[in-house]
């Protein structure tokens, strides 16, 4: 079995069952592993680390092998819409929100995507954060048929937008539920000394990418030809070769929001992305059950010919693994060390 969790986007994995083993066949039945009805849950020390909804099943009769694909909760949102009416007549309705934070708008999008009947199909066990007042207004017109996944992506990529994580856990009654975390996900802090903790830490790598790096973004919104709405943002203090990108924010009718989304697009790509990563023991000094997306990882390097000496703090943007005793951490920093 493979699995992964990441902030702000979904992940998936694979699992294989050898049904020639009677003990396996007893649990891995046709009904127990039916797509979109069951989830595979990985736990450590009674703490849920990952939960993946079964999506595809491939059974080989001759070898009695069952292979399946499972996907985390993010996989649901492309198939949910923020609508006041989920059905005929939706095009004549709208959802209006005023004076909220972007994080609360993200929560409302998920809530409206679940606000349909039958509840047994639509209302997933999600623990929502509290509402918070802010400066953002939003109207979702029914005739736009906005997917929840698209709304979340837009909010995350808006200037000052929140990070989002759906953290699986066991509910008080022993059932599976997800906690929707929004906003600043930092808080937890862990540290590893790459020079001292071998074999605790293995496979350390550093990737630096400038593929998407630009110094100017021109954002386009609603309209066409000479009437298309536009905004721009520039990194005038950058020292790299000038590069620009035109980003389409299709259907964006508000110039204020278009400017905010354009600035956020530039901010995300105005500097190179450095992604360190290494694997640690699942039962090591920091067990996998303690990891939280968005937390801060301090890691130390000494006497390396390439990576600068000293402690570095990075954000944990993804962690992944299989059924072994190792977990891969993917970190991210914007800019140089």
Short mmCIF file of C-alpha atoms in Angstrom, two decimals:
data_model
loop_
_atom_site.label_atom_id
_atom_site.label_comp_id
_atom_site.label_asym_id
_atom_site.label_seq_id
_atom_site.Cartn_x
_atom_site.Cartn_y
_atom_site.Cartn_z
CA UNK A 1 0.00 0.00 0.00
CA UNK A 2 1.19 3.50 -0.83
CA UNK A 3 -0.28 6.70 0.54
CA UNK A 4 0.35 10.46 0.77
CA UNK A 5 -1.12 13.63 2.25
CA UNK A 6 -0.48 17.18 1.07
CA UNK A 7 -1.79 20.61 1.95
CA UNK A 8 -4.04 22.47 -0.51
CA UNK A 9 -4.42 19.54 -2.90
CA UNK A 10 -5.33 15.90 -3.04
CA UNK A 11 -3.22 12.77 -3.11
CA UNK A 12 -3.86 9.11 -3.89
CA UNK A 13 -2.27 5.71 -3.44
CA UNK A 14 -2.46 2.05 -4.37
CA UNK A 15 -3.08 -1.16 -2.49
CA UNK A 16 -2.85 -4.82 -3.46
CA UNK A 17 -4.52 -7.84 -1.85
CA UNK A 18 -3.62 -11.49 -2.46
CA UNK A 19 -6.97 -13.22 -2.12
CA UNK A 20 -5.39 -16.65 -2.35
CA UNK A 21 -4.68 -16.17 1.35
CA UNK A 22 -7.92 -17.12 3.19
CA UNK A 23 -7.29 -14.56 5.94
CA UNK A 24 -6.99 -11.78 3.36
CA UNK A 25 -9.95 -13.01 1.34
CA UNK A 26 -12.15 -12.94 4.44
CA UNK A 27 -11.70 -9.17 4.79
CA UNK A 28 -11.07 -8.06 1.18
CA UNK A 29 -14.49 -8.99 -0.15
CA UNK A 30 -16.41 -7.58 -3.11
CA UNK A 31 -18.66 -5.51 -0.83
CA UNK A 32 -16.01 -4.45 1.68
CA UNK A 33 -13.87 -2.85 -1.03
CA UNK A 34 -16.56 -1.46 -3.33
CA UNK A 35 -15.63 1.92 -4.93
CA UNK A 36 -17.00 5.11 -3.32
CA UNK A 37 -18.50 3.14 -0.45
CA UNK A 38 -15.45 2.33 1.66
CA UNK A 39 -12.18 3.94 2.69
CA UNK A 40 -8.80 2.45 3.57
CA UNK A 41 -7.46 3.90 6.82
CA UNK A 42 -3.82 3.87 7.92
CA UNK A 43 -3.25 4.46 11.61
CA UNK A 44 -0.23 4.64 13.91
CA UNK A 45 -0.49 4.48 17.69
CA UNK A 46 -4.29 4.56 17.28
CA UNK A 47 -4.00 7.88 15.39
CA UNK A 48 -5.30 8.11 11.82
CA UNK A 49 -2.48 9.09 9.48
CA UNK A 50 -4.27 8.71 6.16
CA UNK A 51 -7.73 7.83 4.85
CA UNK A 52 -8.34 7.10 1.19
CA UNK A 53 -11.72 6.55 -0.44
CA UNK A 54 -11.61 3.51 -2.73
CA UNK A 55 -11.87 4.72 -6.33
CA UNK A 56 -10.85 1.98 -8.78
CA UNK A 57 -10.69 -1.79 -8.35
CA UNK A 58 -8.91 -4.21 -10.69
CA UNK A 59 -9.26 -7.93 -9.95
CA UNK A 60 -7.27 -10.67 -11.71
CA UNK A 61 -9.16 -13.95 -11.56
CA UNK A 62 -6.20 -16.19 -12.42
CA UNK A 63 -3.78 -14.80 -9.84
CA UNK A 64 -6.53 -13.96 -7.31
CA UNK A 65 -4.95 -10.51 -6.95
CA UNK A 66 -7.00 -7.40 -6.22
CA UNK A 67 -5.38 -4.04 -6.99
CA UNK A 68 -7.12 -0.80 -6.10
CA UNK A 69 -6.63 2.96 -6.17
CA UNK A 70 -7.67 5.08 -3.21
CA UNK A 71 -7.91 8.89 -3.04
CA UNK A 72 -8.16 11.31 -0.14
CA UNK A 73 -11.10 13.61 0.59
CA UNK A 74 -9.97 16.22 -1.93
CA UNK A 75 -11.11 13.82 -4.67
CA UNK A 76 -14.75 14.50 -3.73
CA UNK A 77 -14.75 18.26 -4.41
CA UNK A 78 -14.58 18.18 -8.25
CA UNK A 79 -17.95 16.40 -8.02
CA UNK A 80 -19.64 18.85 -5.65
CA UNK A 81 -21.05 22.29 -6.48
CA UNK A 82 -21.70 25.40 -4.40
CA UNK A 83 -25.40 25.76 -5.14
CA UNK A 84 -28.46 26.94 -3.25
CA UNK A 85 -30.48 24.33 -5.15
CA UNK A 86 -28.82 21.09 -6.25
CA UNK A 87 -30.98 20.29 -9.25
CA UNK A 88 -33.39 21.87 -11.69
CA UNK A 89 -33.75 25.59 -11.06
CA UNK A 90 -30.22 26.03 -9.74
CA UNK A 91 -29.47 28.52 -12.50
CA UNK A 92 -31.95 31.02 -10.99
CA UNK A 93 -30.48 31.01 -7.48
CA UNK A 94 -27.41 32.51 -5.81
CA UNK A 95 -25.44 32.29 -2.60
CA UNK A 96 -24.42 35.64 -1.09
CA UNK A 97 -21.85 36.13 1.68
CA UNK A 98 -20.61 39.37 3.22
CA UNK A 99 -17.86 40.39 5.65
CA UNK A 100 -16.12 37.05 5.99
CA UNK A 101 -12.52 35.85 5.90
CA UNK A 102 -11.26 33.85 2.95
CA UNK A 103 -10.91 30.84 5.25
CA UNK A 104 -14.60 31.08 6.16
CA UNK A 105 -15.57 31.38 2.50
CA UNK A 106 -13.65 28.14 1.88
CA UNK A 107 -15.63 26.52 4.69
CA UNK A 108 -18.92 27.78 3.22
CA UNK A 109 -18.01 26.36 -0.20
CA UNK A 110 -17.46 22.90 1.30
CA UNK A 111 -20.64 23.20 3.37
CA UNK A 112 -22.76 24.17 0.37
CA UNK A 113 -21.26 21.30 -1.60
CA UNK A 114 -22.64 18.98 1.08
CA UNK A 115 -25.96 20.77 1.55
CA UNK A 116 -28.05 18.41 -0.53
CA UNK A 117 -30.22 15.33 -0.22
CA UNK A 118 -30.17 12.47 0.41
CA UNK A 119 -27.97 13.28 3.37
CA UNK A 120 -26.61 9.73 3.45
CA UNK A 121 -24.93 10.46 0.11
CA UNK A 122 -23.91 14.08 0.49
CA UNK A 123 -23.21 14.89 4.14
CA UNK A 124 -19.76 13.55 4.90
CA UNK A 125 -18.51 13.61 8.52
CA UNK A 126 -16.51 16.86 8.46
CA UNK A 127 -15.68 18.95 11.53
CA UNK A 128 -15.75 22.58 10.42
CA UNK A 129 -13.79 25.51 11.86
CA UNK A 130 -15.69 28.41 13.40
CA UNK A 131 -16.80 31.30 11.20
CA UNK A 132 -14.74 34.48 11.30
CA UNK A 133 -15.69 37.98 10.21
CA UNK A 134 -13.50 39.71 7.66
CA UNK A 135 -13.47 42.02 4.69
CA UNK A 136 -14.43 39.67 1.88
CA UNK A 137 -17.76 39.49 0.07
CA UNK A 138 -18.72 36.77 -2.39
CA UNK A 139 -21.66 35.81 -4.58
CA UNK A 140 -21.87 32.41 -6.24
CA UNK A 141 -24.46 32.53 -9.00
CA UNK A 142 -26.21 29.28 -9.75
CA UNK A 143 -25.81 29.66 -13.50
CA UNK A 144 -22.01 29.52 -13.09
CA UNK A 145 -22.26 26.04 -11.53
CA UNK A 146 -19.07 26.55 -9.53
CA UNK A 147 -17.32 23.38 -8.46
CA UNK A 148 -16.20 23.30 -4.83
CA UNK A 149 -12.73 22.26 -6.01
CA UNK A 150 -12.47 25.35 -8.24
CA UNK A 151 -13.64 27.66 -5.47
CA UNK A 152 -11.11 26.25 -3.01
CA UNK A 153 -8.33 26.64 -5.58
CA UNK A 154 -9.32 30.25 -6.25
CA UNK A 155 -9.43 31.09 -2.54
CA UNK A 156 -6.09 29.45 -1.80
CA UNK A 157 -4.48 31.36 -4.68
CA UNK A 158 -5.97 34.74 -3.72
CA UNK A 159 -3.71 37.24 -1.98
CA UNK A 160 -3.85 36.41 1.73
CA UNK A 161 -5.59 33.15 0.97
CA UNK A 162 -5.59 30.33 3.53
CA UNK A 163 -3.90 26.97 3.46
CA UNK A 164 -6.35 24.07 3.71
CA UNK A 165 -6.05 20.54 5.06
CA UNK A 166 -8.65 17.84 5.64
CA UNK A 167 -7.12 15.84 8.48
CA UNK A 168 -8.66 12.39 9.06
CA UNK A 169 -9.22 11.14 12.58
CA UNK A 170 -11.32 8.75 14.64
CA UNK A 171 -14.50 10.31 16.02
CA UNK A 172 -15.61 9.74 19.59
CA UNK A 173 -17.88 6.90 18.46
CA UNK A 174 -15.03 5.18 16.60
CA UNK A 175 -16.15 6.20 13.12
CA UNK A 176 -14.01 8.08 10.61
CA UNK A 177 -14.26 11.86 10.29
CA UNK A 178 -12.24 14.71 8.79
CA UNK A 179 -11.24 17.98 10.46
CA UNK A 180 -11.19 20.91 8.06
CA UNK A 181 -8.14 23.04 8.95
CA UNK A 182 -7.96 26.47 7.32
CA UNK A 183 -5.75 29.52 7.54
CA UNK A 184 -2.25 29.42 8.98
CA UNK A 185 -1.52 25.73 9.54
CA UNK A 186 1.78 26.29 11.33
CA UNK A 187 2.17 25.66 15.02
CA UNK A 188 3.73 22.26 15.39
CA UNK A 189 7.55 22.22 15.20
CA UNK A 190 9.99 19.33 14.85
CA UNK A 191 13.72 19.07 14.22
CA UNK A 192 16.20 16.65 12.69
CA UNK A 193 19.96 16.93 12.50
CA UNK A 194 20.94 15.31 9.20
CA UNK A 195 24.55 15.13 10.33
CA UNK A 196 23.85 13.27 13.56
CA UNK A 197 20.70 11.17 13.22
CA UNK A 198 21.66 8.50 10.70
CA UNK A 199 20.03 6.02 10.18
CA UNK A 200 17.05 8.01 11.56
CA UNK A 201 17.28 10.25 8.48
CA UNK A 202 17.93 8.86 5.00
CA UNK A 203 17.74 9.91 1.37
CA UNK A 204 18.08 13.66 1.89
CA UNK A 205 17.71 15.61 -1.36
CA UNK A 206 17.32 19.23 -2.41
CA UNK A 207 15.52 20.40 -5.54
CA UNK A 208 15.57 24.03 -6.67
CA UNK A 209 13.19 24.96 -9.48
CA UNK A 210 12.81 28.21 -11.41
CA UNK A 211 10.46 26.74 -14.03
CA UNK A 212 7.51 28.93 -13.01
CA UNK A 213 9.54 31.91 -11.82
CA UNK A 214 8.46 35.29 -13.26
CA UNK A 215 8.93 38.99 -12.53
CA UNK A 216 5.59 40.14 -13.93
CA UNK A 217 2.09 38.66 -14.06
CA UNK A 218 -0.75 40.01 -16.19
CA UNK A 219 -4.08 38.66 -15.02
CA UNK A 220 -7.12 38.51 -17.27
CA UNK A 221 -10.70 38.16 -16.13
CA UNK A 222 -14.16 38.46 -17.62
CA UNK A 223 -14.68 39.82 -21.11
CA UNK A 224 -13.10 39.39 -24.51
CA UNK A 225 -10.83 41.25 -26.90
CA UNK A 226 -10.54 44.96 -25.98
CA UNK A 227 -13.09 44.63 -23.17
CA UNK A 228 -11.29 41.91 -21.23
CA UNK A 229 -10.66 42.85 -17.59
CA UNK A 230 -6.93 43.01 -16.79
CA UNK A 231 -4.61 43.59 -13.84
CA UNK A 232 -0.86 43.35 -13.38
CA UNK A 233 1.74 42.85 -10.66
CA UNK A 234 5.51 43.29 -10.87
CA UNK A 235 8.52 42.24 -8.81
CA UNK A 236 10.60 45.34 -9.48
CA UNK A 237 13.18 44.37 -6.85
CA UNK A 238 13.97 40.99 -8.43
CA UNK A 239 17.52 40.27 -9.58
CA UNK A 240 16.67 37.52 -12.07
CA UNK A 241 16.18 37.78 -15.83
CA UNK A 242 12.86 39.47 -16.58
CA UNK A 243 10.12 36.93 -17.32
CA UNK A 244 6.39 37.50 -17.56
CA UNK A 245 3.28 35.37 -17.64
CA UNK A 246 -0.35 36.00 -18.59
CA UNK A 247 -2.69 34.12 -16.26
CA UNK A 248 -6.36 33.70 -17.09
CA UNK A 249 -8.78 33.96 -14.17
CA UNK A 250 -11.72 32.97 -16.30
CA UNK A 251 -15.00 34.62 -15.40
CA UNK A 252 -13.54 36.96 -12.74
CA UNK A 253 -15.72 40.09 -12.95
CA UNK A 254 -14.37 42.02 -9.95
CA UNK A 255 -11.30 44.17 -10.62
CA UNK A 256 -10.45 44.18 -6.90
CA UNK A 257 -10.45 40.40 -6.75
CA UNK A 258 -8.61 40.14 -10.06
CA UNK A 259 -5.85 42.41 -8.71
CA UNK A 260 -5.62 40.34 -5.51
CA UNK A 261 -5.44 37.06 -7.42
CA UNK A 262 -2.84 38.49 -9.80
CA UNK A 263 -0.65 39.69 -6.92
CA UNK A 264 -0.98 36.29 -5.25
CA UNK A 265 0.03 34.57 -8.49
CA UNK A 266 3.16 36.70 -8.68
CA UNK A 267 3.99 36.19 -5.01
CA UNK A 268 3.84 32.43 -5.44
CA UNK A 269 6.32 32.45 -8.32
CA UNK A 270 8.52 35.53 -7.92
CA UNK A 271 11.28 33.52 -6.25
CA UNK A 272 12.62 30.04 -6.81
CA UNK A 273 11.04 27.14 -4.99
CA UNK A 274 13.41 25.05 -2.90
CA UNK A 275 12.10 21.64 -1.89
CA UNK A 276 14.27 19.69 0.52
CA UNK A 277 13.15 16.23 1.46
CA UNK A 278 14.24 13.18 3.40
CA UNK A 279 12.78 10.07 4.98
CA UNK A 280 12.54 9.37 8.70
CA UNK A 281 11.53 6.40 10.82
CA UNK A 282 7.78 6.19 11.38
CA UNK A 283 8.52 5.28 15.00
CA UNK A 284 11.46 7.64 15.33
CA UNK A 285 12.11 10.70 17.46
CA UNK A 286 9.03 12.25 15.82
CA UNK A 287 6.46 9.51 15.12
CA UNK A 288 4.35 9.77 11.99
CA UNK A 289 1.26 10.14 14.20
CA UNK A 290 2.61 13.54 15.36
CA UNK A 291 3.03 15.06 11.90
CA UNK A 292 0.72 17.87 10.77
CA UNK A 293 0.71 19.51 7.36
CA UNK A 294 1.84 23.12 7.56
CA UNK A 295 4.07 22.49 10.57
CA UNK A 296 7.66 23.71 10.73
CA UNK A 297 10.60 21.38 10.23
CA UNK A 298 14.00 22.52 11.46
CA UNK A 299 16.83 20.55 9.87
CA UNK A 300 20.57 20.91 10.23
CA UNK A 301 23.42 20.29 7.80
CA UNK A 302 27.13 20.36 8.58
CA UNK A 303 30.18 20.01 6.33
CA UNK A 304 28.21 19.54 3.11
CA UNK A 305 29.86 20.72 -0.14
CA UNK A 306 26.59 22.16 -1.53
CA UNK A 307 23.97 22.87 1.13
CA UNK A 308 24.90 25.85 3.36
CA UNK A 309 25.88 25.05 6.94
CA UNK A 310 23.42 25.54 9.79
CA UNK A 311 19.80 25.11 10.82
CA UNK A 312 17.04 25.73 8.29
CA UNK A 313 13.31 26.03 8.87
CA UNK A 314 10.91 24.73 6.23
CA UNK A 315 7.21 24.09 5.92
CA UNK A 316 5.97 20.50 5.80
CA UNK A 317 3.86 20.46 2.63
CA UNK A 318 3.52 16.70 2.16
CA UNK A 319 4.33 13.41 3.82
CA UNK A 320 3.99 9.97 2.30
CA UNK A 321 4.88 6.35 2.72
CA UNK A 322 3.91 2.73 2.35
CA UNK A 323 3.63 -0.11 4.84
CA UNK A 324 7.31 0.04 5.75
CA UNK A 325 8.75 1.84 8.76
CA UNK A 326 9.79 4.92 6.83
CA UNK A 327 7.96 8.15 6.00
CA UNK A 328 9.09 10.66 3.38
CA UNK A 329 8.86 14.34 4.31
CA UNK A 330 8.53 16.94 1.55
CA UNK A 331 9.42 20.47 2.64
CA UNK A 332 9.28 23.84 0.95
CA UNK A 333 10.99 27.20 1.20
CA UNK A 334 10.51 30.23 -0.99
CA UNK A 335 13.81 31.91 -1.85
CA UNK A 336 17.34 31.05 -0.80
CA UNK A 337 18.61 29.73 2.55
#
